[in-house]
Amino acid sequence: MEIINYEYKKTDNRDVIAAIQPKAETAGVAVKFSEFKEQLFCEIDSADIKKFCSLLNSDAELSFEYIKFLTAVDYVEYIEMVYCLYSFKNNWSIIIKVKLDGRKPVVDSVCSIYRGADWHERETAEMFGIDIMDHPNLKHLLLAGDEDGYPLRKNFEIKWEEREYIPPEKFE
Amino acid sequence: MYDEAEILLDDLPKDYMEVNFGPHHPSTHGVFRFIAKIDGERIIDIDPVIGYLHRGIEKIAENRTYVQFKPLVDRLDYTGGLNNELCYCLAVEKLMDIEAPPRAQAIRVICAELNRIAAHLIFFGAMGLETGAFTPLLFGFLDRETILNIFEIMAGGRLTFNYITIGGVREDIRSTVKTYFDKFNKEFPVKLKRYEELITGNEIFIKRLKNVGILKKEDLFNWGASGPTLRGSGVKFDIRKVEPYSGYEKYDFDIPVGTNGDVYDRYLVRMEEIKQSMRIVAQALDNLPSGDFTVKVPRIIKPPEGEVYVRNEGTKGEIGFYIVSKGDKNPYRLKIRTPSFSHINMLNFAASGNYIADAIVILGSFDTVMGSCDR
Amino acid sequence: MVWWSILLWALLKLVIAFLFIFITALILIWMLRKIMGHMQYRRGPRHHGPHGIWQTVFDTIKLLGKEDIIPSGVDRWTFIWAPMIIFVPSLMAFVFLPFAEKIVATNIEISLFFVLAIMGLSIIALLMAGWGSNNKYALLGGVRSAAQMMSYEIPMLISAMGVVMMSGSMNLSEIVRAQQHIWYIVPQLVGFFIFGCASLAEINSTPFDIPEAESEIVSGFNVEYSGFRFAAFFLAEFVNLFIVCALAALLFLGGWLPFTNPVYGTIFFLVKTYVLIFIVMWIKSTFPRFRIDQFMNFGWKVLLPLSLANLFVTGVIVLMVDKFRGV
């Protein structure tokens, strides 16, 4: 074990955009960048997510190797997938957003690129009813699987169910 | 009854024995279950099963106001409640463009670091328990008790505090905290040294931990590992240094980094972090800025439209809150990123192929808390 | 003597032995809790009687009074008999331990051999418990304990043989008498170390408590047991601890010597035994546990060669001394 002390330089989002933009163009991914409170968002088409992620992950200069989390947000008319990536090498963070159809959401799995996405995708799938394509093991993760609907969708009703108390059968 | 069991057995592959660890098992740290396929003493495959502590906190958040939701944050990682609170409050403050006054920031750092020490002391005890030594557990809890007493003076609570508020802290720090901490600061290093003599230098303990569960850093990036687990493998990454929050850039502290990436390195990193946290708390208490302990925030918190992701260095790794606001009293969507979730995700990768005893130790070295994993 | 008097005498011995080991086990459990407590900045039991000495008595009464649960699906015969059988070796070994000059229940020529052989029998009970419980943890625990006892029996026997060679007898009383001039811990220090390690493994004590590894297989072979059956396992563990420590005191620490008076001898012998027990408990409260492969390696690759070397060296030296003396 060694003990170190280090300073990190502050990063500018314009550098990130400048680095990603040409590479995405050559890969044929249309990226729309936006900034909010020093965070970099990039919006891409849902078909490109796997391509874009593997570009970000495998490119030696970008090396977005770390996945913070992925989740979805239900905006009723559409569902938005959110991927939050981080690059250790450059101390860059980006948040990728992908719009999915609200009625029949389908998206490619990034599990083969980011292995840590496995459970996050399983959780998103069961909470939002998103069909994750090519996921190796899309079982229920947190839920038991007996609820009607998808809990984190906006149309999911929270039911307060009065359960009748059933006394345990007397032990012989 | 017996026949049923035999029918079930017929469905299993004959070569390996399937053993169910948990949900109630002494070393799964809560209600975590994993089904291990074992070949003699060696684990072939692990299938983790989680969700026993799932409380739907993310859904609850959508139906509560920002302030109402805050007490629930403590219940995520219940060994490091103040770290969770700090992260949540920072996220809401970022949405609302508020910054806590310097005094509040210093108090928050004190809270977070003391809580880190408390959480790492539990890890110290649990690690001893996992390797079969019972005494470290009691030693760890004994010192944690002192910290909890300090918390009781500060926040009135011992496990779930609700102390850090949006815009500052709930009440000002009391002068007795400093006297108590100084006493603790004087006694604790001596005790820590004694504990390390007892367990860290123990030949059997080193034998059990060294070269067990070696994880390479390239793998860990992909798995989304963070915190001491990541640093144990030699990655110089600490959110307190990388994206300083709450005035961490003002304090002088070092980052311990492992070289080998095994369980022993993760253990040493955590033990060193205890010492570094003590340094930070001492600095913060010595140079406590004067002024307000909170800014004025509106009674009903309605952040403007937008979305933020704020992360901080929790006791086990990266805690993050992703909040989508539509300008209502309630968050539109709130996603909690917890380190335990990512770490248990990679349990199969890290532990299969090892002995049963090693798998337990590897799980222990991630220092997972099921409350934060299941949410 | 007529036949009934022999029978009565034997029964009386058995009753005395049984009572003694029962009380010893209770004292040892109390002692462990107290010692461990003080080592962990606690106080241990302190409410019933002075320093809580009645605590274990009440605990045992509670355990004996509990409902006898036999889970469905267990192998009934082995499940029920395993806790009874585990007491047999302890009880039998106990009968041959000399406490002082002439204070021994049954004195036979090969009592050391007999005690060691009988101690090995407790494997059967543990395996029965492990197999009969119909529980995977229990099965793992049973198999682990069988492997463990098997591999540590050998170094234990060989290290005891060094003492036998030096004293020229297998009778425990004779061995003690042969230590008149020097306790065998001095010439047989290596043997004592091996005997200590092997006997710690034999009684499943830390750092060799792999069969009942609490953090891995919960409690090993006694997971499914409750009530008085569990109490039997629990007490037997402590009785074995006492027997092993008593054996070590007899073989290496000169038993009741230097006192030949029966009263002082017994007291001194017990003091030596309890000192050894204290050391075992000290180890118990400070040491972590080995992993199974490290443990097997230690047994077969360290202890066994070491004990063989010790035996060889002892043999050579004994021969040379005999030659020198001209025997």
PDB file of N, CA and C in Angstrom, chain A residues 2-8 86 88-89 91, chain B residues 217 221 227 230-239 241-242 255-259 313:
ATOM      1  N   GLU A   2       0.503   2.213  -0.805  1.00  0.00           N
ATOM      2  CA  GLU A   2       1.228   3.476  -0.796  1.00  0.00           C
ATOM      3  C   GLU A   2       0.233   4.597  -0.503  1.00  0.00           C
ATOM      4  N   ILE A   3       0.763   5.667   0.042  1.00  0.00           N
ATOM      5  CA  ILE A   3      -0.082   6.806   0.384  1.00  0.00           C
ATOM      6  C   ILE A   3       0.321   7.958  -0.509  1.00  0.00           C
ATOM      7  N   ILE A   4      -0.664   8.513  -1.207  1.00  0.00           N
ATOM      8  CA  ILE A   4      -0.322   9.569  -2.155  1.00  0.00           C
ATOM      9  C   ILE A   4      -1.172  10.795  -1.880  1.00  0.00           C
ATOM     10  N   ASN A   5      -0.689  11.898  -2.383  1.00  0.00           N
ATOM     11  CA  ASN A   5      -1.464  13.136  -2.318  1.00  0.00           C
ATOM     12  C   ASN A   5      -1.409  13.751  -3.707  1.00  0.00           C
ATOM     13  N   TYR A   6      -2.541  14.076  -4.256  1.00  0.00           N
ATOM     14  CA  TYR A   6      -2.520  14.586  -5.609  1.00  0.00           C
ATOM     15  C   TYR A   6      -3.594  15.647  -5.799  1.00  0.00           C
ATOM     16  N   GLU A   7      -3.361  16.457  -6.801  1.00  0.00           N
ATOM     17  CA  GLU A   7      -4.310  17.512  -7.152  1.00  0.00           C
ATOM     18  C   GLU A   7      -4.857  17.188  -8.530  1.00  0.00           C
ATOM     19  N   TYR A   8      -6.141  17.379  -8.706  1.00  0.00           N
ATOM     20  CA  TYR A   8      -6.725  17.174 -10.016  1.00  0.00           C
ATOM     21  C   TYR A   8      -7.012  18.509 -10.660  1.00  0.00           C
ATOM     22  N   TYR A  86     -17.863   7.981 -17.106  1.00  0.00           N
ATOM     23  CA  TYR A  86     -16.756   8.748 -16.532  1.00  0.00           C
ATOM     24  C   TYR A  86     -15.444   8.231 -17.093  1.00  0.00           C
ATOM     25  N   PHE A  88     -11.535   8.030 -16.250  1.00  0.00           N
ATOM     26  CA  PHE A  88     -10.520   8.207 -15.205  1.00  0.00           C
ATOM     27  C   PHE A  88      -9.318   8.963 -15.730  1.00  0.00           C
ATOM     28  N   LYS A  89      -9.019   8.683 -17.008  1.00  0.00           N
ATOM     29  CA  LYS A  89      -7.800   9.230 -17.579  1.00  0.00           C
ATOM     30  C   LYS A  89      -7.864  10.761 -17.620  1.00  0.00           C
ATOM     31  N   ASN A  91     -10.556  12.693 -16.348  1.00  0.00           N
ATOM     32  CA  ASN A  91     -11.483  13.270 -15.377  1.00  0.00           C
ATOM     33  C   ASN A  91     -12.656  13.963 -16.094  1.00  0.00           C
TER      34      ASN A  91
ATOM     35  N   LYS B 217      -7.254  -3.403 -12.135  1.00  0.00           N
ATOM     36  CA  LYS B 217      -8.001  -2.153 -12.222  1.00  0.00           C
ATOM     37  C   LYS B 217      -8.772  -2.029 -13.518  1.00  0.00           C
ATOM     38  N   PHE B 221     -12.858  -0.900 -13.597  1.00  0.00           N
ATOM     39  CA  PHE B 221     -13.475   0.225 -14.296  1.00  0.00           C
ATOM     40  C   PHE B 221     -14.796  -0.208 -14.911  1.00  0.00           C
ATOM     41  N   GLY B 227     -14.631   3.755  -4.661  1.00  0.00           N
ATOM     42  CA  GLY B 227     -14.268   3.825  -3.246  1.00  0.00           C
ATOM     43  C   GLY B 227     -13.046   2.991  -2.914  1.00  0.00           C
ATOM     44  N   LEU B 230     -11.922   0.228  -5.260  1.00  0.00           N
ATOM     45  CA  LEU B 230     -11.172   0.643  -6.452  1.00  0.00           C
ATOM     46  C   LEU B 230      -9.751   1.042  -6.070  1.00  0.00           C
ATOM     47  N   ARG B 231      -9.632   1.798  -4.983  1.00  0.00           N
ATOM     48  CA  ARG B 231      -8.306   2.268  -4.572  1.00  0.00           C
ATOM     49  C   ARG B 231      -7.426   1.112  -4.145  1.00  0.00           C
ATOM     50  N   GLY B 232      -8.039   0.052  -3.616  1.00  0.00           N
ATOM     51  CA  GLY B 232      -7.253  -1.112  -3.214  1.00  0.00           C
ATOM     52  C   GLY B 232      -6.519  -1.724  -4.390  1.00  0.00           C
ATOM     53  N   SER B 233      -7.056  -1.525  -5.601  1.00  0.00           N
ATOM     54  CA  SER B 233      -6.412  -2.077  -6.789  1.00  0.00           C
ATOM     55  C   SER B 233      -5.451  -1.096  -7.436  1.00  0.00           C
ATOM     56  N   GLY B 234      -5.185  -0.004  -6.767  1.00  0.00           N
ATOM     57  CA  GLY B 234      -4.143   0.882  -7.271  1.00  0.00           C
ATOM     58  C   GLY B 234      -4.620   2.027  -8.130  1.00  0.00           C
ATOM     59  N   VAL B 235      -5.899   2.359  -8.099  1.00  0.00           N
ATOM     60  CA  VAL B 235      -6.393   3.492  -8.871  1.00  0.00           C
ATOM     61  C   VAL B 235      -6.403   4.720  -7.975  1.00  0.00           C
ATOM     62  N   LYS B 236      -5.772   5.768  -8.478  1.00  0.00           N
ATOM     63  CA  LYS B 236      -5.731   6.991  -7.673  1.00  0.00           C
ATOM     64  C   LYS B 236      -7.012   7.765  -7.934  1.00  0.00           C
ATOM     65  N   PHE B 237      -8.032   7.417  -7.260  1.00  0.00           N
ATOM     66  CA  PHE B 237      -9.319   8.046  -7.542  1.00  0.00           C
ATOM     67  C   PHE B 237     -10.093   8.233  -6.242  1.00  0.00           C
ATOM     68  N   ASP B 238     -10.293   9.472  -5.892  1.00  0.00           N
ATOM     69  CA  ASP B 238     -11.099   9.771  -4.716  1.00  0.00           C
ATOM     70  C   ASP B 238     -11.924  11.004  -5.069  1.00  0.00           C
ATOM     71  N   ILE B 239     -13.226  10.908  -4.950  1.00  0.00           N
ATOM     72  CA  ILE B 239     -14.077  12.014  -5.388  1.00  0.00           C
ATOM     73  C   ILE B 239     -13.811  13.262  -4.544  1.00  0.00           C
ATOM     74  N   LYS B 241     -11.049  14.386  -3.890  1.00  0.00           N
ATOM     75  CA  LYS B 241      -9.945  15.101  -4.548  1.00  0.00           C
ATOM     76  C   LYS B 241     -10.310  15.490  -5.970  1.00  0.00           C
ATOM     77  N   VAL B 242     -11.033  14.599  -6.657  1.00  0.00           N
ATOM     78  CA  VAL B 242     -11.298  14.808  -8.074  1.00  0.00           C
ATOM     79  C   VAL B 242     -12.323  15.904  -8.291  1.00  0.00           C
ATOM     80  N   ILE B 255      -4.316  10.104   0.077  1.00  0.00           N
ATOM     81  CA  ILE B 255      -5.156   9.016  -0.403  1.00  0.00           C
ATOM     82  C   ILE B 255      -4.350   7.725  -0.362  1.00  0.00           C
ATOM     83  N   PRO B 256      -4.745   6.758   0.444  1.00  0.00           N
ATOM     84  CA  PRO B 256      -4.050   5.468   0.409  1.00  0.00           C
ATOM     85  C   PRO B 256      -4.467   4.675  -0.824  1.00  0.00           C
ATOM     86  N   VAL B 257      -3.501   4.066  -1.458  1.00  0.00           N
ATOM     87  CA  VAL B 257      -3.755   3.308  -2.676  1.00  0.00           C
ATOM     88  C   VAL B 257      -3.040   1.966  -2.562  1.00  0.00           C
ATOM     89  N   GLY B 258      -3.747   0.910  -2.891  1.00  0.00           N
ATOM     90  CA  GLY B 258      -3.156  -0.424  -2.802  1.00  0.00           C
ATOM     91  C   GLY B 258      -2.255  -0.699  -3.984  1.00  0.00           C
ATOM     92  N   THR B 259      -1.422  -1.734  -3.869  1.00  0.00           N
ATOM     93  CA  THR B 259      -0.534  -2.075  -4.958  1.00  0.00           C
ATOM     94  C   THR B 259      -0.899  -3.407  -5.589  1.00  0.00           C
ATOM     95  N   GLU B 313     -18.017  10.975  -2.160  1.00  0.00           N
ATOM     96  CA  GLU B 313     -17.281   9.800  -1.705  1.00  0.00           C
ATOM     97  C   GLU B 313     -17.939   9.301  -0.429  1.00  0.00           C
TER      98      GLU B 313
END
